[in-house]
mmCIF file of C-alpha atoms and ligand atoms in Angstrom:
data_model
loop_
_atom_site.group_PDB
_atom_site.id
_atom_site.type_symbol
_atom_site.label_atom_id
_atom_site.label_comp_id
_atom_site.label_asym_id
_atom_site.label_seq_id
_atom_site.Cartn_x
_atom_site.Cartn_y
_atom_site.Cartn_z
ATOM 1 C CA UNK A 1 97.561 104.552 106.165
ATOM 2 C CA UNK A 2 99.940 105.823 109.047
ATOM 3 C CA UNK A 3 103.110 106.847 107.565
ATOM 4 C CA UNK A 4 106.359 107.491 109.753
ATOM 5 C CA UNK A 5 108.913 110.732 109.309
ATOM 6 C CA UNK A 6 112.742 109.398 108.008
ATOM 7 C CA UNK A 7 115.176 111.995 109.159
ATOM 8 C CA UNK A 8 115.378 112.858 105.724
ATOM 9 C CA UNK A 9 112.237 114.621 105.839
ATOM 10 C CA UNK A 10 110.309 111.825 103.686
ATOM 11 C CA UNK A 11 107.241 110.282 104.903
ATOM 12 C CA UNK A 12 107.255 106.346 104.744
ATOM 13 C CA UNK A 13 104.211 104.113 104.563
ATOM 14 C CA UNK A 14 104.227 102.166 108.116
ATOM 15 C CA UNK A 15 103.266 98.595 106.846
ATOM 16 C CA UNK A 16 105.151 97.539 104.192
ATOM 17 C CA UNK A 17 104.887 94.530 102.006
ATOM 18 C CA UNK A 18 107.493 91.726 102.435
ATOM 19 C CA UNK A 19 108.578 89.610 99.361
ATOM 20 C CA UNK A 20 111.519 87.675 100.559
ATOM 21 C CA UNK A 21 110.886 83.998 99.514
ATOM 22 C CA UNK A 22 107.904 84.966 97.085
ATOM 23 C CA UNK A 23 108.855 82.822 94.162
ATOM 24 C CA UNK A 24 109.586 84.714 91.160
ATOM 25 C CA UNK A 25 106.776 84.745 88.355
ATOM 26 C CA UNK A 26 103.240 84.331 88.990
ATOM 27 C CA UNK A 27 103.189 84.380 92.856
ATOM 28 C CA UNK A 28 105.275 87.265 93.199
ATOM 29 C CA UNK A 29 103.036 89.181 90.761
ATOM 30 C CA UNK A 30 99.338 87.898 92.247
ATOM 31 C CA UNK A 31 100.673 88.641 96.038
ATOM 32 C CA UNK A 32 102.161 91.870 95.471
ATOM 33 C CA UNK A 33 99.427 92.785 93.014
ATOM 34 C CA UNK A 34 97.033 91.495 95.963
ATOM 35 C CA UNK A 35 98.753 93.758 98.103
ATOM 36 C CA UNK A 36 98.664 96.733 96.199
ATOM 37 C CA UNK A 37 94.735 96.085 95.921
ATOM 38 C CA UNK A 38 94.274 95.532 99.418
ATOM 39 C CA UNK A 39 96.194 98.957 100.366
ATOM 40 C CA UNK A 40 99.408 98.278 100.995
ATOM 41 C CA UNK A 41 102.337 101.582 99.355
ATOM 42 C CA UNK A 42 104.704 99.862 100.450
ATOM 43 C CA UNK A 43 107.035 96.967 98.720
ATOM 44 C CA UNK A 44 110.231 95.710 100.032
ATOM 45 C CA UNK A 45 112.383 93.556 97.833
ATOM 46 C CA UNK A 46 116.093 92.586 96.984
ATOM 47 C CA UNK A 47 118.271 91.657 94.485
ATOM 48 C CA UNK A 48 118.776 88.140 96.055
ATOM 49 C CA UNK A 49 114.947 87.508 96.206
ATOM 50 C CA UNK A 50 115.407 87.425 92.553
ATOM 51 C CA UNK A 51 111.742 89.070 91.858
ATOM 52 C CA UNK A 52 112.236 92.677 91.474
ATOM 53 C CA UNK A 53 110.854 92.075 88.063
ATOM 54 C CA UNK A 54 107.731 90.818 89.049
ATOM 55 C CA UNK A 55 107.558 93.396 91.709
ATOM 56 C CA UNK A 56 107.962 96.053 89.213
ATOM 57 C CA UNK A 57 105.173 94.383 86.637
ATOM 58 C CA UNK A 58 102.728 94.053 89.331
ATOM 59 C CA UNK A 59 103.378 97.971 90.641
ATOM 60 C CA UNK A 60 102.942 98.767 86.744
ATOM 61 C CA UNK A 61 99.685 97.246 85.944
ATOM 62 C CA UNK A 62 98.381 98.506 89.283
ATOM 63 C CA UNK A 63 97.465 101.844 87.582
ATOM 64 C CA UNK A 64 98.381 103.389 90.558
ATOM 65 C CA UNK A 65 100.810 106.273 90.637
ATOM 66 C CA UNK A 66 104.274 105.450 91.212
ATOM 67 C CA UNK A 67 104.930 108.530 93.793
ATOM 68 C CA UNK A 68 102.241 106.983 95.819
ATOM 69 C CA UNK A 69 104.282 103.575 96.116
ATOM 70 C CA UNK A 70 107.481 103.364 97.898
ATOM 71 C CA UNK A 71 109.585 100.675 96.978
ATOM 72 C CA UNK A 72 112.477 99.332 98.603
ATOM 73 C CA UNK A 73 115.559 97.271 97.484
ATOM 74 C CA UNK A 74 118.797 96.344 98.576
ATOM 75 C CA UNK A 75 122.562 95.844 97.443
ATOM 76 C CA UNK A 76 123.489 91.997 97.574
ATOM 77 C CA UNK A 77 126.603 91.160 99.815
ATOM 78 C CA UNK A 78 128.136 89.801 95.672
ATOM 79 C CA UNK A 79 127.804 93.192 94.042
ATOM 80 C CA UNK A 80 129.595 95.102 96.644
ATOM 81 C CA UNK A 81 132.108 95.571 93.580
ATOM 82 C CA UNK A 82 130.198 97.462 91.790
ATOM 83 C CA UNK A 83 127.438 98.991 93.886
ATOM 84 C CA UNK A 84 125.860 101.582 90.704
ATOM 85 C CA UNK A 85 126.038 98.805 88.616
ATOM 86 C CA UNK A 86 123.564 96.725 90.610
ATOM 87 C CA UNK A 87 120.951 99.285 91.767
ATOM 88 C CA UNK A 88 120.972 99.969 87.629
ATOM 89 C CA UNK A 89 120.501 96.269 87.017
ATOM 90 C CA UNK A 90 117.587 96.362 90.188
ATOM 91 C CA UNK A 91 116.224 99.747 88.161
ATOM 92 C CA UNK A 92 115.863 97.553 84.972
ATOM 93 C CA UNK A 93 114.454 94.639 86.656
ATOM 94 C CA UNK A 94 111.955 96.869 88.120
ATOM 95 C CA UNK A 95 111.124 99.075 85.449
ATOM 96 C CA UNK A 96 111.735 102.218 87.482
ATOM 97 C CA UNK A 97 114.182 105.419 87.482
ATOM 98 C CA UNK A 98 114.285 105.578 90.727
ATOM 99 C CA UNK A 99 113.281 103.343 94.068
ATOM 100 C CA UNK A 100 112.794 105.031 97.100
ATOM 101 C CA UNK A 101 115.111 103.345 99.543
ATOM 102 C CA UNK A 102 117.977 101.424 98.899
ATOM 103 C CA UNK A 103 119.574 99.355 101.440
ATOM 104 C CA UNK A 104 122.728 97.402 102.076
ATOM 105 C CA UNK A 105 121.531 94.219 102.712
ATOM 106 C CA UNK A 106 124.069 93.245 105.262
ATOM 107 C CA UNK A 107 127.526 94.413 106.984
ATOM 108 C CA UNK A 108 129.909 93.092 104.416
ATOM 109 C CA UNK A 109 133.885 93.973 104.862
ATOM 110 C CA UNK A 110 133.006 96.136 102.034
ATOM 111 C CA UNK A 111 130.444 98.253 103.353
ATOM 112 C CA UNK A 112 132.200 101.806 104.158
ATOM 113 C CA UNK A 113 133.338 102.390 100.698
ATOM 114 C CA UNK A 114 129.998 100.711 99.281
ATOM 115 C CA UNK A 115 128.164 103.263 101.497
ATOM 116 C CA UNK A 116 129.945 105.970 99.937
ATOM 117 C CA UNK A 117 128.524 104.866 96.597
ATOM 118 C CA UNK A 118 125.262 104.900 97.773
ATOM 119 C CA UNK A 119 125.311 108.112 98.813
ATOM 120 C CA UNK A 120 126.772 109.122 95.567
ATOM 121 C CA UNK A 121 123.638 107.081 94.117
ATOM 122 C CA UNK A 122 121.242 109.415 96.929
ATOM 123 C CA UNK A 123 122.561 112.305 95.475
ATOM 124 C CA UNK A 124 122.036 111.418 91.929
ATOM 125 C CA UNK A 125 118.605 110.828 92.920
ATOM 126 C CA UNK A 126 118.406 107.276 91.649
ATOM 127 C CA UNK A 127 117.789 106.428 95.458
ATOM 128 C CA UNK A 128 115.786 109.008 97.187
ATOM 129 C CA UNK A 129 116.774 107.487 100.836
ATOM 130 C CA UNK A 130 118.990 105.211 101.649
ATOM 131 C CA UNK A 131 119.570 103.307 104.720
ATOM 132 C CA UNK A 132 121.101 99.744 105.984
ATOM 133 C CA UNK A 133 119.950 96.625 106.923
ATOM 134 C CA UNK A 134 121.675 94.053 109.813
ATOM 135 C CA UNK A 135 124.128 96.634 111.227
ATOM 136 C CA UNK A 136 123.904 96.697 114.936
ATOM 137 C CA UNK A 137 126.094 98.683 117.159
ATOM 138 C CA UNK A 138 129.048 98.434 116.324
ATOM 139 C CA UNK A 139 128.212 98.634 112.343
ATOM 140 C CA UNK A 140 126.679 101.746 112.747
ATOM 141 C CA UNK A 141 129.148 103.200 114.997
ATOM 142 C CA UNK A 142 131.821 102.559 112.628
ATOM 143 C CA UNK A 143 129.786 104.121 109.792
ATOM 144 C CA UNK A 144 128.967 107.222 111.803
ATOM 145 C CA UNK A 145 132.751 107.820 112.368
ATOM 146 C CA UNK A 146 133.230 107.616 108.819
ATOM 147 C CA UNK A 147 130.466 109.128 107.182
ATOM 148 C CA UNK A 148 128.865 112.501 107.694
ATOM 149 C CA UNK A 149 125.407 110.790 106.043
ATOM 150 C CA UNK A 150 123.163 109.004 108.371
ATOM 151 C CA UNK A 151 121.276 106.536 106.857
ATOM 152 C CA UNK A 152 117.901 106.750 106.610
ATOM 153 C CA UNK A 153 116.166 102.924 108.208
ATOM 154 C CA UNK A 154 118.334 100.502 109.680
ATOM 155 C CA UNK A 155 116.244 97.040 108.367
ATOM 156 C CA UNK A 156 116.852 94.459 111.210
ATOM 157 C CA UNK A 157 114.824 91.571 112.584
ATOM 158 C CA UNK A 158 112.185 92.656 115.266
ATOM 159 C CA UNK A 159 109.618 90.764 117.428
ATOM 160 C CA UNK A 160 108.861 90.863 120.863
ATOM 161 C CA UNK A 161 110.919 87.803 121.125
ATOM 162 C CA UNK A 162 113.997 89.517 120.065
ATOM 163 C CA UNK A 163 113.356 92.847 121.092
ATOM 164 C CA UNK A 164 115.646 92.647 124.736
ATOM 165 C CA UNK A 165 118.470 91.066 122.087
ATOM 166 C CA UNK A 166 118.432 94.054 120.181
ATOM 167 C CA UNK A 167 117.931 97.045 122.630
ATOM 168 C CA UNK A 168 120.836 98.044 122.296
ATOM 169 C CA UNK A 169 120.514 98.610 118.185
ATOM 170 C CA UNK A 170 117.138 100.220 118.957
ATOM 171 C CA UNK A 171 118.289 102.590 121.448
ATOM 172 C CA UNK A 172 120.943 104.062 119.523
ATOM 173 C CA UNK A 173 118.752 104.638 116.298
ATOM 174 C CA UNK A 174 116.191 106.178 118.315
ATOM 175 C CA UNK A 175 119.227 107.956 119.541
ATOM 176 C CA UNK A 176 119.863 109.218 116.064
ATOM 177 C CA UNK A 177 116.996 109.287 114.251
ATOM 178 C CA UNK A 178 117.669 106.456 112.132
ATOM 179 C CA UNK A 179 114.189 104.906 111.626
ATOM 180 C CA UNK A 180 113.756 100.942 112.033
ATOM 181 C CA UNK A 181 112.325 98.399 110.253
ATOM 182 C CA UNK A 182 110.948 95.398 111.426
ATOM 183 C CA UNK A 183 111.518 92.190 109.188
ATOM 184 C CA UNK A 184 110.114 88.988 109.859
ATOM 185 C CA UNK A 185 107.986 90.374 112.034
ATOM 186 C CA UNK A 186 106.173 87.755 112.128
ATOM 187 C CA UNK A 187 108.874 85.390 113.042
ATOM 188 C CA UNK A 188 108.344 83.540 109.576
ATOM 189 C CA UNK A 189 105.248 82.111 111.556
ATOM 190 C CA UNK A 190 107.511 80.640 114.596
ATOM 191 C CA UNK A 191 105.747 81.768 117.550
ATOM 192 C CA UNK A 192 102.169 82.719 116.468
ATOM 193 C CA UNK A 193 101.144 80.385 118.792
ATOM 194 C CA UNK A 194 102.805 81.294 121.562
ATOM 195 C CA UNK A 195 100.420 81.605 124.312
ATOM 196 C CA UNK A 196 100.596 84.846 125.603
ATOM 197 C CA UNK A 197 99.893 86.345 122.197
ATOM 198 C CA UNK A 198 96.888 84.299 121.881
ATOM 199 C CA UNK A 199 95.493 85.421 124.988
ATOM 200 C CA UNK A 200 96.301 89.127 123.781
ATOM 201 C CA UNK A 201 94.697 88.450 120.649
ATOM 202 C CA UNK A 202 91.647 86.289 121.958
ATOM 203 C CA UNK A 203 91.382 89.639 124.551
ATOM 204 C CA UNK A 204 91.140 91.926 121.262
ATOM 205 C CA UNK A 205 89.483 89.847 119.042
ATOM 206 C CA UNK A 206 92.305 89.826 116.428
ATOM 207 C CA UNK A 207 94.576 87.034 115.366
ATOM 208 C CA UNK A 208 97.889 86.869 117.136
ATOM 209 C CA UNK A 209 99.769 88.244 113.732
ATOM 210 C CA UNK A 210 97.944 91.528 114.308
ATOM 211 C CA UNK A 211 99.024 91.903 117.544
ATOM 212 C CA UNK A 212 102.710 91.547 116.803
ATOM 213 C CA UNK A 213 102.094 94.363 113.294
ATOM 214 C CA UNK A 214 100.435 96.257 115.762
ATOM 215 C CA UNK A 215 103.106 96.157 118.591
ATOM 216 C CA UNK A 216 105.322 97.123 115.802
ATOM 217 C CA UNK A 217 103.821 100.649 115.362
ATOM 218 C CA UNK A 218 103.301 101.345 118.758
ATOM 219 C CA UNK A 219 106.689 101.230 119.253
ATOM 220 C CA UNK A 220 107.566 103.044 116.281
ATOM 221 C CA UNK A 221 108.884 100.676 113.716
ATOM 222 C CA UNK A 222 107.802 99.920 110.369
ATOM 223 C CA UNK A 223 106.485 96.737 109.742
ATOM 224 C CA UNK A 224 106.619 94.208 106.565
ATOM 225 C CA UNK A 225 104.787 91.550 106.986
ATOM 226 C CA UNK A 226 105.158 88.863 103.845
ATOM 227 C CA UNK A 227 101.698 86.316 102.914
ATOM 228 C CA UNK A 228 101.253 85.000 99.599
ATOM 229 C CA UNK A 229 97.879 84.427 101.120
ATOM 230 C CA UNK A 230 94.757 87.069 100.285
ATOM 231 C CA UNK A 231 93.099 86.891 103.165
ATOM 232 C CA UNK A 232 96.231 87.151 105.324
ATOM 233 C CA UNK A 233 97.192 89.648 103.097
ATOM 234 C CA UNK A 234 94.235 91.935 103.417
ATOM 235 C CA UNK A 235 94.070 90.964 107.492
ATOM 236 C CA UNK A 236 97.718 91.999 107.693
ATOM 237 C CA UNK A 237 96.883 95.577 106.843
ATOM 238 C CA UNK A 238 93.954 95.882 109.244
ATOM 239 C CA UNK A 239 95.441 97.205 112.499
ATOM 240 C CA UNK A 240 93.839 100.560 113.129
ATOM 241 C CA UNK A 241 90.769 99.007 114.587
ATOM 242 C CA UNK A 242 92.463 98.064 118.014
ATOM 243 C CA UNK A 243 95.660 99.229 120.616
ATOM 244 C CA UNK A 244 97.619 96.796 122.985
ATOM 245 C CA UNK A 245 97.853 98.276 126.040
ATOM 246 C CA UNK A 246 100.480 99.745 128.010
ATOM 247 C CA UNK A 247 100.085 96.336 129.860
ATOM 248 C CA UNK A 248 99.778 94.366 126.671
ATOM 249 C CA UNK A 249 102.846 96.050 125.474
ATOM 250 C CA UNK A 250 104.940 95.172 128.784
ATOM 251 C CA UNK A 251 104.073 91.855 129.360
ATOM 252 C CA UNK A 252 105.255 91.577 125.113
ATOM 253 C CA UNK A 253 108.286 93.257 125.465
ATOM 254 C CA UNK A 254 109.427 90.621 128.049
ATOM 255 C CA UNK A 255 108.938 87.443 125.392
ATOM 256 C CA UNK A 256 112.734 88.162 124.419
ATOM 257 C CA UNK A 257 114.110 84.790 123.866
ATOM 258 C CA UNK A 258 117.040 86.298 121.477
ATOM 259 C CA UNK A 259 115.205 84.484 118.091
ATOM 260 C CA UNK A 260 116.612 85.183 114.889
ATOM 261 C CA UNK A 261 114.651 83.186 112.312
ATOM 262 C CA UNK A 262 117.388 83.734 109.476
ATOM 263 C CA UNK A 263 120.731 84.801 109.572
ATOM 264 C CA UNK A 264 121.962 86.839 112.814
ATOM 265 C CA UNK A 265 124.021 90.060 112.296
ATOM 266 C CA UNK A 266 126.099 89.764 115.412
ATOM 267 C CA UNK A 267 128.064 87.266 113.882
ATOM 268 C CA UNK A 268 129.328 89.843 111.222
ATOM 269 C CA UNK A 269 132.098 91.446 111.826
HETATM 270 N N1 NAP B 301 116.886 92.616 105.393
HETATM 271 C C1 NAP B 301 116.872 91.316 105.642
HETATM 272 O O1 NAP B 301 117.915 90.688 105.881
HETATM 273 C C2 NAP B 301 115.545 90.613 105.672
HETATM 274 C C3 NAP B 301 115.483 89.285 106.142
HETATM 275 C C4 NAP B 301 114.239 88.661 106.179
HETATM 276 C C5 NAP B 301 113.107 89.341 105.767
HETATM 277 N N2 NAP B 301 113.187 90.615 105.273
HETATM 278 C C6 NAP B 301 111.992 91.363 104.798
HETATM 279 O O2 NAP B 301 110.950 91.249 105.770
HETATM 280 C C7 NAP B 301 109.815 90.638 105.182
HETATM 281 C C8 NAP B 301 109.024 89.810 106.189
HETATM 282 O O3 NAP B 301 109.806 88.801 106.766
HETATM 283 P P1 NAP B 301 109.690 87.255 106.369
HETATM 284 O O4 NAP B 301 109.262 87.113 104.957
HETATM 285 O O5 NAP B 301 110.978 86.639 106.771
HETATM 286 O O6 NAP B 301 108.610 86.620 107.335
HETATM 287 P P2 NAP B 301 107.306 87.080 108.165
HETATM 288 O O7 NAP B 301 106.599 88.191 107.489
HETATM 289 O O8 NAP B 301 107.715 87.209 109.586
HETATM 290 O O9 NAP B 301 106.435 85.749 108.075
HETATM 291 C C9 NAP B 301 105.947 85.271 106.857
HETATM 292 C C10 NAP B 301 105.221 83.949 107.167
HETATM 293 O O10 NAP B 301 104.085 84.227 107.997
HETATM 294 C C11 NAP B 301 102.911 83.671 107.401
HETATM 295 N N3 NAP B 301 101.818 84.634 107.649
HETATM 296 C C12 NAP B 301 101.681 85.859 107.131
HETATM 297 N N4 NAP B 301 100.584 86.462 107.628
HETATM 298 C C13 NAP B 301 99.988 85.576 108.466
HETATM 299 C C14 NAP B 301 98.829 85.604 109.256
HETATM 300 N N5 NAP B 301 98.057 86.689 109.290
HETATM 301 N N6 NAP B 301 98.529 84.513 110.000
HETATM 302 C C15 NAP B 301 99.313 83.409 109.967
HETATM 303 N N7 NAP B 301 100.446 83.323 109.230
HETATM 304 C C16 NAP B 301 100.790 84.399 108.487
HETATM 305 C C17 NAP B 301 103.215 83.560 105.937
HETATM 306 O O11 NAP B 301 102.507 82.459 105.391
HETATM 307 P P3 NAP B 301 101.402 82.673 104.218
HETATM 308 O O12 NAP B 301 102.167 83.199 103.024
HETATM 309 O O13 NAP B 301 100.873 81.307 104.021
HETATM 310 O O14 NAP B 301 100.396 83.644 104.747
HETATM 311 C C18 NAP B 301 104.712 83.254 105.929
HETATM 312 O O15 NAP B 301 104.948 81.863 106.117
HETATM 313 C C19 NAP B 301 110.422 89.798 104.055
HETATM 314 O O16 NAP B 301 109.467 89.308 103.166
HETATM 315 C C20 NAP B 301 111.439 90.761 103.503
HETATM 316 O O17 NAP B 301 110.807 91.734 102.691
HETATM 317 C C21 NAP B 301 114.401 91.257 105.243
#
């Protein structure tokens, strides 16, 4: 599976596996247990997504080794009062020591002394990375100015149809090494219809949700796609097989429509 370099030296599985709005119980634990069968090392959760228990049962009675699974959570915009006390209440849930990348979920007014924390929590190891998730420019500039510790991934929405929107964001991690992550790359299913994707995909012989995973790593960003479904799960993972062109790619990169699906970081001050 391609893995991507973090600019703290550790290697991170390029497709990862999206849980947001996986009910918690059964369906958590069949997808991501689905997912872990089908190839996936990589599992993104949150504390708000309310499954990291399921999450961790399902990584458990995979029988596979926990260093080769990286698993992600994230501080909820609530605990910012006690950040240590909520990545120990995700470790529990989970059933893990450690995870391998923590995020803050979102810019809260909080967020300079919570970062602080979490590097406190990086250096205690119960976080190898960590990293943050909505800050665009101005978020991270702030942070850099206050903290010598870049973080890791910035986690921000990504498609073609909001990559002009967010060039700015991408250009300056780039800039800095700060890796990005892709969510809802599949714009929650909003635009897989959208015609010039399915004339890319009908060109390539691969659905138009493999196109956009696949644009993904050619530009460098990890991906988490999120199915509940098997086949789409399996599918989801299967993007060595084919390359978008530089064409492809161009004519892509122009879709921006500024789409956020969910909620849109610009807005946070
Ligand atoms: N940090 C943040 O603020 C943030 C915000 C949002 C998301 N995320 C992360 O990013 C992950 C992915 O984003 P997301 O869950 O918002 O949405 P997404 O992955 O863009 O889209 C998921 C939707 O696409 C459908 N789908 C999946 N594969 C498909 C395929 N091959 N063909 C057709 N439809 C397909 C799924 O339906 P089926 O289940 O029926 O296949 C589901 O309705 C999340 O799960 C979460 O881990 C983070």
């Amino acid at each position: 599976m391609t893995a991507f370099e973090l600019n703290d030296a550790r290697r991170i599985p390029a497709v990862g596996f999206g849980t947001y709005q996986l009910r918690p119980g059964r369906i958590t634990k069949s997808a991501v247990s689905g997912a872990l069968a089908a190839g996936y090392r990589h599992i993104d959760t949150a504390t708000i997504y309310g499954n990291e228990q399921d999450v961790g049962a399902a990584i458990r009675e995979s029988g596979i080794a926990r260093e080769d699974i990286w698993v992600t959570t994230k501080l909820w915009n609530g605990d910012h009062g006690d950040p240590l006390k909520a990545l120990e209440t995700s470790l529990t849930k989970l059933g893990l020591d450690h995870v391998d990348l923590w995020l803050m979920h979102w810019p809260t007014a909080q967020r300079l002394k919570s970062w602080d924390t979490m590097v406190r929590a990086r250096d205690e190891r119960l976080a190898t990375s960590i990293g943050v998730s909505n800050f665009l420019v101005p978020h991270l500039t702030e942070l850099a100015q206050h903290s010598e510790v870049t973080p890791a991934v910035d986690q921000i929405e990504l498609s073609p149809f909001l990559l002009g929107t967010r060039a700015d964001t991408v250009r300056y991690c780039r800039d800095r090494g700060i890796a990005i992550e892709a969510y809802s790359p599949l714009t929650q299913g909003a635009r897989l219809r959208h015609p010039v994707l399915v004339r890319i995909a009908d060109g390539l012989g691969v659905s138009t949700a493999q196109v956009l995973l696949r644009w993904c790593l050619q530009h460098g960003f990890i991906t988490l796609p999120r199915s509940s479904n098997p086949d789409r799960i399996r599918a989801n993972l299967e993007l060595d097989g084919f390359a978008l062109s530089p064409a492809d790619m161009r004519e892509l990169d122009d879709l921006d429509e500024g789409l956020t699906t969910g909620w849109d970081p610009s807005t946070a001050s």
